Coordinates of N, CA and C in Angstrom, one line a residue:
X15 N 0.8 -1.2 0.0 CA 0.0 0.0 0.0 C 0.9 1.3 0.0
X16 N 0.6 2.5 -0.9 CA 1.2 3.2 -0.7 C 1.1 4.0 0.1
X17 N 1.9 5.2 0.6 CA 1.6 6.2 1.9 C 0.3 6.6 1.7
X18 N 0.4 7.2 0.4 CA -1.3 8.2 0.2 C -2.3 7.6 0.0
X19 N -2.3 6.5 0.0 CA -3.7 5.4 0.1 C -4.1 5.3 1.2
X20 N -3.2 5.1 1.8 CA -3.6 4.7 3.4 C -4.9 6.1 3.9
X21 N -5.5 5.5 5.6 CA -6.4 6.4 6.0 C -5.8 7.3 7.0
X22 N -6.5 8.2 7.4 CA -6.0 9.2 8.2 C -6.6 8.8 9.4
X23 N -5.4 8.1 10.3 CA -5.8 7.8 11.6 C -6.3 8.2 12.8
X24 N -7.1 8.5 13.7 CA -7.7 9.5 14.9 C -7.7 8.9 15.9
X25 N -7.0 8.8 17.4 CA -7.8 8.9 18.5 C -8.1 9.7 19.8
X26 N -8.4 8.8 20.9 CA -9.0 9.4 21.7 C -9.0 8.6 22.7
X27 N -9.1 8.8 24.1 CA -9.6 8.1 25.3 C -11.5 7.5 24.9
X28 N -11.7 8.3 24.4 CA -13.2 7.8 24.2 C -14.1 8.0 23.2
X29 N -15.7 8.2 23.0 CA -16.0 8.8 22.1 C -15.8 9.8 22.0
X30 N -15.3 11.0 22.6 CA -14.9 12.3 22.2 C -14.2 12.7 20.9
X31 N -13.5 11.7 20.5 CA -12.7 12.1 19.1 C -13.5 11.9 18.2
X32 N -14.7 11.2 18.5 CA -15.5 11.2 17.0 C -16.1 12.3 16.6
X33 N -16.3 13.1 17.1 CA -16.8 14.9 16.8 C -15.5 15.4 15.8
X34 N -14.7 15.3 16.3 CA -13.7 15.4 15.1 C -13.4 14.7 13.9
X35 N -13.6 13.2 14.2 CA -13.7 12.1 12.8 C -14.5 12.8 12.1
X36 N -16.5 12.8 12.8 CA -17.7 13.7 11.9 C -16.8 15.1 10.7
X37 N -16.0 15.7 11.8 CA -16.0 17.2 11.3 C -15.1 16.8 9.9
X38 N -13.9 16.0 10.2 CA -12.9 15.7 9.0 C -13.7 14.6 8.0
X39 N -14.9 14.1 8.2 CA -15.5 13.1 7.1 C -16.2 13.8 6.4
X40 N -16.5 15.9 6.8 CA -17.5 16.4 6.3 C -16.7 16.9 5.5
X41 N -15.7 17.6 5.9 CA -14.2 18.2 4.9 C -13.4 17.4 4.1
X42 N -12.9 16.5 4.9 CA -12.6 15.5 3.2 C -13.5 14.1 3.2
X43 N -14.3 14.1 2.4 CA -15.1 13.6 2.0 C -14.4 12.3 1.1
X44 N -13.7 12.5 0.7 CA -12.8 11.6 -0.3 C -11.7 10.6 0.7
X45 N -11.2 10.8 1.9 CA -10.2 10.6 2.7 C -11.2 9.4 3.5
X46 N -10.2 8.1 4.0 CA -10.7 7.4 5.1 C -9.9 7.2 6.1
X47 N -10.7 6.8 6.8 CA -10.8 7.1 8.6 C -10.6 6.2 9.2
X48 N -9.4 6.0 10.3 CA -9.2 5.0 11.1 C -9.4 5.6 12.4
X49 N -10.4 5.0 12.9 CA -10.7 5.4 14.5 C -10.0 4.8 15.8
X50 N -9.5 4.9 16.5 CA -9.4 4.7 17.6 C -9.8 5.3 18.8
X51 N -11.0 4.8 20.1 CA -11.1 4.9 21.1 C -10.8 4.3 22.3
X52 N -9.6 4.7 23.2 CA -9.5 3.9 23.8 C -9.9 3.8 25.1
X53 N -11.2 3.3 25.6 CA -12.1 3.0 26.2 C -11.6 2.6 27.8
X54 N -10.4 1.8 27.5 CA -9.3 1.1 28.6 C -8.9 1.9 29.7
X55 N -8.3 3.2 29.0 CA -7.9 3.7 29.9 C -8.4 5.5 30.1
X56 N -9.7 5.2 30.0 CA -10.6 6.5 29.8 C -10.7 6.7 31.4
X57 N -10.8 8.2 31.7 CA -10.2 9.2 31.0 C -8.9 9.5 31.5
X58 N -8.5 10.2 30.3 CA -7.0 10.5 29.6 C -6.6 11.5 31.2
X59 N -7.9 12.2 31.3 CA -7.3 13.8 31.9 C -7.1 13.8 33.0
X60 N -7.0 12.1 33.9 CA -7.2 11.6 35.4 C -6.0 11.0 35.4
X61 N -5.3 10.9 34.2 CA -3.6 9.7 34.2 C -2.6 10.6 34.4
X62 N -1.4 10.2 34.4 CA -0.2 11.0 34.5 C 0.2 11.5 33.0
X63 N 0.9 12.3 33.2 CA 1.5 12.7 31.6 C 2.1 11.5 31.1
X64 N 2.9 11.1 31.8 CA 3.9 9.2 31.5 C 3.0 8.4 30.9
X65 N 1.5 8.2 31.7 CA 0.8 7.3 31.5 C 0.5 7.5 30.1
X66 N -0.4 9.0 29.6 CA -0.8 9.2 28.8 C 0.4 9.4 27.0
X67 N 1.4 9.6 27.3 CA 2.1 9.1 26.0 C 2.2 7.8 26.3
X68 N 2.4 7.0 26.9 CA 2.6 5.7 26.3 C 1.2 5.1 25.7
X69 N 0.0 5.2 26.3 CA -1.0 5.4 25.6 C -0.9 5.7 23.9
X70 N -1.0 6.7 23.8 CA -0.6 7.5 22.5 C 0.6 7.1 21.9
X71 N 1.7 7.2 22.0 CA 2.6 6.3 21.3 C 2.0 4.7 21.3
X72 N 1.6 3.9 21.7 CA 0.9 2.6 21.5 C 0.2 2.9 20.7
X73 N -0.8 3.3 20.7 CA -1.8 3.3 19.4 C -1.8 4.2 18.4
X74 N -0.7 5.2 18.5 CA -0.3 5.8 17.1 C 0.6 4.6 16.2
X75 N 0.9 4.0 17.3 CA 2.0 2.8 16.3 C 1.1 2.0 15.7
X76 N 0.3 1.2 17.0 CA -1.2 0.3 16.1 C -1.6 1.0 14.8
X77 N -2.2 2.5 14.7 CA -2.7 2.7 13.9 C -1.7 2.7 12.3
X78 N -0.5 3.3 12.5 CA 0.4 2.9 11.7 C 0.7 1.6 10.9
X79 N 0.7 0.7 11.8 CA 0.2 -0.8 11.7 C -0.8 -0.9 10.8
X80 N -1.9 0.1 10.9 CA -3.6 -0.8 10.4 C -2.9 0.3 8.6
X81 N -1.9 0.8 8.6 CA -1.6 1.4 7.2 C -2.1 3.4 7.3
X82 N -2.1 3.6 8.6 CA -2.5 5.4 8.7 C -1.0 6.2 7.8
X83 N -1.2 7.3 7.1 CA -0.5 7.7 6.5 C 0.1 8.9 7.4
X84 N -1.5 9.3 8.4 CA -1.2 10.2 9.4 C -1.5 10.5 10.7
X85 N -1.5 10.6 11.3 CA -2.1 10.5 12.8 C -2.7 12.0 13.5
X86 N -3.8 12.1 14.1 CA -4.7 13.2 14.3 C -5.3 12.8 15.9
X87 N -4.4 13.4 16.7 CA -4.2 13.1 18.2 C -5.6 14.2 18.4
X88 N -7.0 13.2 18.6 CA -8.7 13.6 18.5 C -8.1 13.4 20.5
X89 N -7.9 14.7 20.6 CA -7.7 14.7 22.4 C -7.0 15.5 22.8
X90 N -7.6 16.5 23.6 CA -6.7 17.7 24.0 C -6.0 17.3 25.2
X91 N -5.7 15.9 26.0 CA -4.9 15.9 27.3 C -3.5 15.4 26.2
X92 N -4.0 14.3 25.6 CA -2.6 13.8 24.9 C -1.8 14.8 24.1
X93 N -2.9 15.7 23.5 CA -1.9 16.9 22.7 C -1.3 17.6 23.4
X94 N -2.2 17.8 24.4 CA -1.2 18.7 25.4 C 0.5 18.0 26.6
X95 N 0.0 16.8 26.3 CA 1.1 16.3 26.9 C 1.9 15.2 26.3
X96 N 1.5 14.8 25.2 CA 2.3 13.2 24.1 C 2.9 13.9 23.2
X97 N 2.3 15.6 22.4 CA 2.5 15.6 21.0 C 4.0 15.4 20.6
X98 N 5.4 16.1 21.2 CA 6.2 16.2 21.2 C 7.0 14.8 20.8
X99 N 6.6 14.1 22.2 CA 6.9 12.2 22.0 C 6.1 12.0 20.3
X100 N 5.0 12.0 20.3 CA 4.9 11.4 19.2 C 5.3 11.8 18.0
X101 N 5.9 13.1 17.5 CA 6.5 13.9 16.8 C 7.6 13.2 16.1
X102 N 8.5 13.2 17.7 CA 10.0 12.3 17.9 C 9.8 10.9 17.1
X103 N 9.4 10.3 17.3 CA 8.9 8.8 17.7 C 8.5 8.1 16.4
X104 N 7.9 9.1 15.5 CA 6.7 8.3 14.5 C 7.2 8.8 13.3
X105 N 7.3 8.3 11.8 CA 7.8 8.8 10.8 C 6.6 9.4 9.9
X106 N 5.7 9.7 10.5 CA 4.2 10.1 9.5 C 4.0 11.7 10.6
X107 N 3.2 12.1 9.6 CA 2.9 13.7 10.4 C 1.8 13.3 11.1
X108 N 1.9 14.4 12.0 CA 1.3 14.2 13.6 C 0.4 15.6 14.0
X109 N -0.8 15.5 13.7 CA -1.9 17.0 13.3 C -2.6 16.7 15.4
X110 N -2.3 18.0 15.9 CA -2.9 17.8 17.4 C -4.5 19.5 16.8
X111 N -5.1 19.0 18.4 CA -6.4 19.5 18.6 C -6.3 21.4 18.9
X112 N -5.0 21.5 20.0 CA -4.5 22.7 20.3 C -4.3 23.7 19.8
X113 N -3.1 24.0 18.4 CA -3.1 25.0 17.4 C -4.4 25.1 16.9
X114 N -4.9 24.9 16.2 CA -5.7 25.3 15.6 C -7.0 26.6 16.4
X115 N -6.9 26.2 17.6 CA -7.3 26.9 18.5 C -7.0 28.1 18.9
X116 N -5.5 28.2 19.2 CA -5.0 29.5 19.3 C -5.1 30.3 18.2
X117 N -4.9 29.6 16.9 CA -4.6 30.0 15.7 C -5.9 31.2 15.9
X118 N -7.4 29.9 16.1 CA -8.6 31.0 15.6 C -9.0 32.2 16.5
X119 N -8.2 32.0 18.2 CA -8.6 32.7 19.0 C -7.2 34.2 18.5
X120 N -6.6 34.2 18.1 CA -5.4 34.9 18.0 C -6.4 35.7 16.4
X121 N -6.3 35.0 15.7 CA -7.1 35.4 14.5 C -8.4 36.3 15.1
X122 N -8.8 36.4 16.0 CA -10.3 36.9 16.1 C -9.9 37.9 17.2
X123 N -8.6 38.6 17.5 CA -7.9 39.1 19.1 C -9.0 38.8 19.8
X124 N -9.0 37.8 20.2 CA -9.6 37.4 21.7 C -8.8 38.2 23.0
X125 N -10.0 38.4 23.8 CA -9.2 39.1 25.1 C -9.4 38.2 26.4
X126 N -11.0 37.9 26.4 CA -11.0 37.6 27.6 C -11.5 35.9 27.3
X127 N -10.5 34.6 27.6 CA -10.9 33.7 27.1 C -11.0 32.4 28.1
X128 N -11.8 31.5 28.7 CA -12.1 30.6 29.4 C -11.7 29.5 28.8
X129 N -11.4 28.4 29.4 CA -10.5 27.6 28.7 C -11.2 26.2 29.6
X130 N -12.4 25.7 29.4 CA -12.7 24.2 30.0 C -11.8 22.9 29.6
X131 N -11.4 22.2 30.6 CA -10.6 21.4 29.5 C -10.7 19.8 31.2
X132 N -9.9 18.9 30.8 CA -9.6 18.1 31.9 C -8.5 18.5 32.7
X133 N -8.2 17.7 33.6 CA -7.4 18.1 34.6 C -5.6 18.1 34.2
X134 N -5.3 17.4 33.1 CA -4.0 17.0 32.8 C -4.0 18.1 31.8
X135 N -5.3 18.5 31.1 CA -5.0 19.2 30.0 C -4.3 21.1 30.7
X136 N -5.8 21.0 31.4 CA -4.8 22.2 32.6 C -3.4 22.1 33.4
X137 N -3.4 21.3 33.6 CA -2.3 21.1 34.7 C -0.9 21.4 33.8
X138 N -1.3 21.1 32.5 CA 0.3 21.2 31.4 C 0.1 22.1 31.1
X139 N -0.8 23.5 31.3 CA -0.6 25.0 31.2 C -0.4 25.7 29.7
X140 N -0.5 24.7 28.8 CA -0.4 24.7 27.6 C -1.5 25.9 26.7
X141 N -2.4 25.9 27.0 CA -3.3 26.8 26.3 C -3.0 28.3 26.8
X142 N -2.7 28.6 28.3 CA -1.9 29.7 28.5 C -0.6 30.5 28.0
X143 N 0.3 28.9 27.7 CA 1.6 29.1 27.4 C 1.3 29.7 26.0
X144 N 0.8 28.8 25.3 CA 0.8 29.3 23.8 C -0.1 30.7 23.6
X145 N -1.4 31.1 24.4 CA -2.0 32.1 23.9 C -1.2 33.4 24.2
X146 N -0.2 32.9 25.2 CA 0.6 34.1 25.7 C 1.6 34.8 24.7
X147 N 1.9 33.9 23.6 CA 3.2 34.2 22.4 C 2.0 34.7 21.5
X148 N 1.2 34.6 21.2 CA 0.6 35.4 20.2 C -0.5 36.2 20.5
X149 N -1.1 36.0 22.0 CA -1.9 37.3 22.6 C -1.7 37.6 24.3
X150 N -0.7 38.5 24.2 CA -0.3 38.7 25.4 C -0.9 39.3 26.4
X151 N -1.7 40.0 26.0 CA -2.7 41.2 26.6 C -3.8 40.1 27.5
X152 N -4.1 39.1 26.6 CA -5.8 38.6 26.8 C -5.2 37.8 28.2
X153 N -6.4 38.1 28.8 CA -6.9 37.5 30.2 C -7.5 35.9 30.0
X154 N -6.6 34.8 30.2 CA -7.2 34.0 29.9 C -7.1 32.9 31.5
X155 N -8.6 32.6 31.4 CA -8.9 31.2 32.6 C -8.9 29.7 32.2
X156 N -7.9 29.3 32.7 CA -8.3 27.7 32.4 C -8.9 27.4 33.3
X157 N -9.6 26.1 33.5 CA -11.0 25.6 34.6 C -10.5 24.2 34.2
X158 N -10.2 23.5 35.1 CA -10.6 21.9 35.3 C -12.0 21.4 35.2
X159 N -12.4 21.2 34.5 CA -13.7 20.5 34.4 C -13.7 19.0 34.4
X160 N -13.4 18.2 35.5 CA -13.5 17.1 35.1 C -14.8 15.9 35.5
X161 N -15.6 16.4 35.9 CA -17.4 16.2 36.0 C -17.4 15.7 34.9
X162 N -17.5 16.3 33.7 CA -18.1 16.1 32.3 C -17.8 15.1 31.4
X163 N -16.9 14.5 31.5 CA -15.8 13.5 30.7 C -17.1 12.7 31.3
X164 N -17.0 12.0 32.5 CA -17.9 11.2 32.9 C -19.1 10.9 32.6
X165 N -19.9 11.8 32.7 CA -21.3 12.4 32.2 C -21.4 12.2 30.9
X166 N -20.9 12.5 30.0 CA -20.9 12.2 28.8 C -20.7 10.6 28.0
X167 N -19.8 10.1 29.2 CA -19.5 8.4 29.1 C -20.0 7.9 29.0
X168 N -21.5 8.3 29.9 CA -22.4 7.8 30.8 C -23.7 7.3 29.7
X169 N -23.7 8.6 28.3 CA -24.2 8.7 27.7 C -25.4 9.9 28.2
X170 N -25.6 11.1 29.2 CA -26.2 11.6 30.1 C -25.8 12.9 29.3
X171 N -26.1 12.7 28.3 CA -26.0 14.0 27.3 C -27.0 15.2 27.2
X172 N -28.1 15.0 28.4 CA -29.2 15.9 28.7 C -29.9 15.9 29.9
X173 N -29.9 16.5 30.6 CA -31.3 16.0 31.5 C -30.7 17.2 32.9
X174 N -31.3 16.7 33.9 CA -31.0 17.4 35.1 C -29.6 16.7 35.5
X175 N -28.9 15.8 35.0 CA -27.3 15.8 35.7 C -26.5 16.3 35.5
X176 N -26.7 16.2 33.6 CA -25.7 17.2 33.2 C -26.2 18.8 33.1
X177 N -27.4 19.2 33.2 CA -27.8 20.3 33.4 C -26.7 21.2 35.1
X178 N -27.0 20.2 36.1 CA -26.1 20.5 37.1 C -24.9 20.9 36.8
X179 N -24.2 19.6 36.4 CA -23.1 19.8 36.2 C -22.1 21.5 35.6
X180 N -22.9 21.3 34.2 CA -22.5 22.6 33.6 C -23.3 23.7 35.0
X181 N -24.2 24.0 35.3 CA -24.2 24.8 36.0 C -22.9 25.6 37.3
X182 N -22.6 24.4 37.7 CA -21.5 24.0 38.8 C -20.4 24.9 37.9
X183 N -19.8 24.4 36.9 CA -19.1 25.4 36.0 C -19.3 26.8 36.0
X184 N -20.4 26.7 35.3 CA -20.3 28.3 34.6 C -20.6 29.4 35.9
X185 N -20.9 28.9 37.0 CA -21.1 29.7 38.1 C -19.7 29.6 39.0
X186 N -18.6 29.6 38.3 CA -17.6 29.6 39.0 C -16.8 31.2 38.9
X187 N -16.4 31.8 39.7 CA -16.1 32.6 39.7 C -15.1 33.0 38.4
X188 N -14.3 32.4 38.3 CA -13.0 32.6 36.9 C -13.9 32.8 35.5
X189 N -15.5 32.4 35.8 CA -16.5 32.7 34.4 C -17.0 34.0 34.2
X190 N -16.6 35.0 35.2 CA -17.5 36.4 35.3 C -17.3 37.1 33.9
X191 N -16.2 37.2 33.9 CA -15.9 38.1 32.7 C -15.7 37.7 31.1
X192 N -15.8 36.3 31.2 CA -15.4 35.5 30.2 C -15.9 36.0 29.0
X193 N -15.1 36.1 27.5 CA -15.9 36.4 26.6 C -16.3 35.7 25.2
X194 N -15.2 34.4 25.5 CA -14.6 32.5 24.9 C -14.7 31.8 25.2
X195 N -15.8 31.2 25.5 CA -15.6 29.8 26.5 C -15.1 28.4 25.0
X196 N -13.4 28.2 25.5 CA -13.5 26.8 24.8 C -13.8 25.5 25.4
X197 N -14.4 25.1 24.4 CA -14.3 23.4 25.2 C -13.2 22.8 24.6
X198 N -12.6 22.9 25.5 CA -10.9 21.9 25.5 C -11.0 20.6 25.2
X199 N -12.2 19.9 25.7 CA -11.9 18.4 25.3 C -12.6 18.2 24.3
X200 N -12.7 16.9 23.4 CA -13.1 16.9 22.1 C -15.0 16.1 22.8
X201 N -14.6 15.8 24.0 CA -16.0 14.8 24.5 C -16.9 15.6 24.5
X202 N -16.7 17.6 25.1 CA -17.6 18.1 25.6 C -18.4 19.1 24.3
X203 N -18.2 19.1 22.9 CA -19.3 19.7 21.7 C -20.2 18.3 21.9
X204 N -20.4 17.5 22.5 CA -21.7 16.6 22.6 C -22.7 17.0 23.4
X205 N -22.2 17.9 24.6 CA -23.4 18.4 25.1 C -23.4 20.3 25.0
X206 N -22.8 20.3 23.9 CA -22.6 21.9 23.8 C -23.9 22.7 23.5
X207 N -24.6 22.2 23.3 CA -26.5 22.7 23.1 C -26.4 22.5 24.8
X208 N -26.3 22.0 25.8 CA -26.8 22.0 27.4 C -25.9 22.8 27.7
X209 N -24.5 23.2 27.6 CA -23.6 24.8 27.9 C -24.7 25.4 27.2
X210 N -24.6 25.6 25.9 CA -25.5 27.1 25.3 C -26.3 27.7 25.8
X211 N -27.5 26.8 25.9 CA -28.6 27.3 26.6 C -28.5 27.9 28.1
X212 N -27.3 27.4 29.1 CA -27.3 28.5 30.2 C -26.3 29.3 30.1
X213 N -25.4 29.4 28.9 CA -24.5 30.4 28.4 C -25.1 32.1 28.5
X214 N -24.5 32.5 29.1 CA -25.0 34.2 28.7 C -24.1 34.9 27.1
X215 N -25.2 35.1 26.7 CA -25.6 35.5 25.4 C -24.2 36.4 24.6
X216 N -23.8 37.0 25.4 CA -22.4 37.5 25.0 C -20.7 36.9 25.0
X217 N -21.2 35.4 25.3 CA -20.3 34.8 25.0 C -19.8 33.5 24.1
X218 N -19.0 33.6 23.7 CA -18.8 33.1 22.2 C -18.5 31.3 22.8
X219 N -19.3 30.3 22.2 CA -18.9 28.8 22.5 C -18.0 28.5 21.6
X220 N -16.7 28.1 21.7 CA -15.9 27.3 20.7 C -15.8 25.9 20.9
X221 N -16.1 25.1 19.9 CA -16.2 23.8 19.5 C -14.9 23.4 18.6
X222 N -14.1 22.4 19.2 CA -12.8 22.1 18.6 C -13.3 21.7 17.4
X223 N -13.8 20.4 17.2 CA -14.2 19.9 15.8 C -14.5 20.9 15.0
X224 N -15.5 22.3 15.2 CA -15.4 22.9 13.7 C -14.0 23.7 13.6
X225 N -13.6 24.0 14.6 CA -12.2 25.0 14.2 C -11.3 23.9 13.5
X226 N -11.1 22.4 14.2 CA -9.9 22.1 13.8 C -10.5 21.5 12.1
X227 N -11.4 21.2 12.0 CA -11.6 20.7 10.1 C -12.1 21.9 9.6

């Protein structure tokens, strides 16, 4: 098989990367899709950084294996903490969830930007670090949300739990001023209709899947 036959490989700790599979099966239409979710060791945003590349290096290699030409790390804990490793590591290009992000928040001068993500994906300070080289001014919050990964697992994609939950969020102090709320992880555009609706109206929802396809 040659390189450019092969599919464009994706994963993820869970269903969350398929919001991005959706987004890149709507844009290239012509391109196929190797999925991976890996269910085993869900969630990503509760492991160690150690834990979580060898994860990711494992199944960027599998997917290599199944003939991927490229790999598309569908997970903002592992981009935020594997990309590097698997950069080193893998002889195919390695497309993460993160850039594309700053790219559009930088593109649009964002000022005041909220940043939901899991706990690993915070804890590696990465959406800070990078928004800081190209918007140094903007006031940005990251928030641990790690409620939601769950909830969404759960398949609890509506109702009064996850209703709570996001509430618990957005009434957290670090939301007052916000004027970006991203969802960091690729799990949480599944319940992004349950954020909107208690969203105050002047603030903008970003959904990784449409920025990054």
């Amino acid at each position: 098989m040659k390189l450019s036959d092969g599919p464009i490989g994706l994963f993820d700790s869970g269903v969350g990367g398929l919001t991005v599979a959706r987004a890149l099966a709507r844009r290239l239409p012509n391109e196929r899709l190797l999925y991976f979710g890996d269910t085993a060791h869900l969630p990503y945003g509760e492991k160690s950084p150690e834990a979580i590349r060898s994860y990711a290096l494992g199944i960027s290699r599998h997917l290599i294996d199944q003939g991927a030409k490229a790999i598309v790390v569908a997970c903002n804990s592992a981009s935020a903490v594997a990309l590097d490793v698997l950069k080193e590591e893998l002889d195919i290009p390695v497309y993460n969830v993160i850039d594309p992000v700053v790219e559009y928040l930088h593109r649009h001068r964002a000022k005041r930007i909220g940043i939901w993500g899991t706990r690993a994906t915070v804890a590696s300070g990465i959406y800070p670090r990078k928004l800081a080289e190209v918007l140094p001014s903007a006031d940005v919050q990251p928030m641990a949300t790690p409620l939601l990964v769950p909830v969404i697992e759960e398949n609890l994609l509506s109702g009064a739990v996850t209703d709570a939950v996001v509430s618990l969020y957005l009434n957290d102090d670090r939301m007052e001023h916000v004027e970006h709320l991203v969802l960091a992880c690729t799990h949480y555009p599944l319940i992004s209709s349950q954020i909107a609706k208690q969203l105050e109206k002047k603030v903008s929802l970003l959904r990784i899947p449409t920025i990054v396809a």
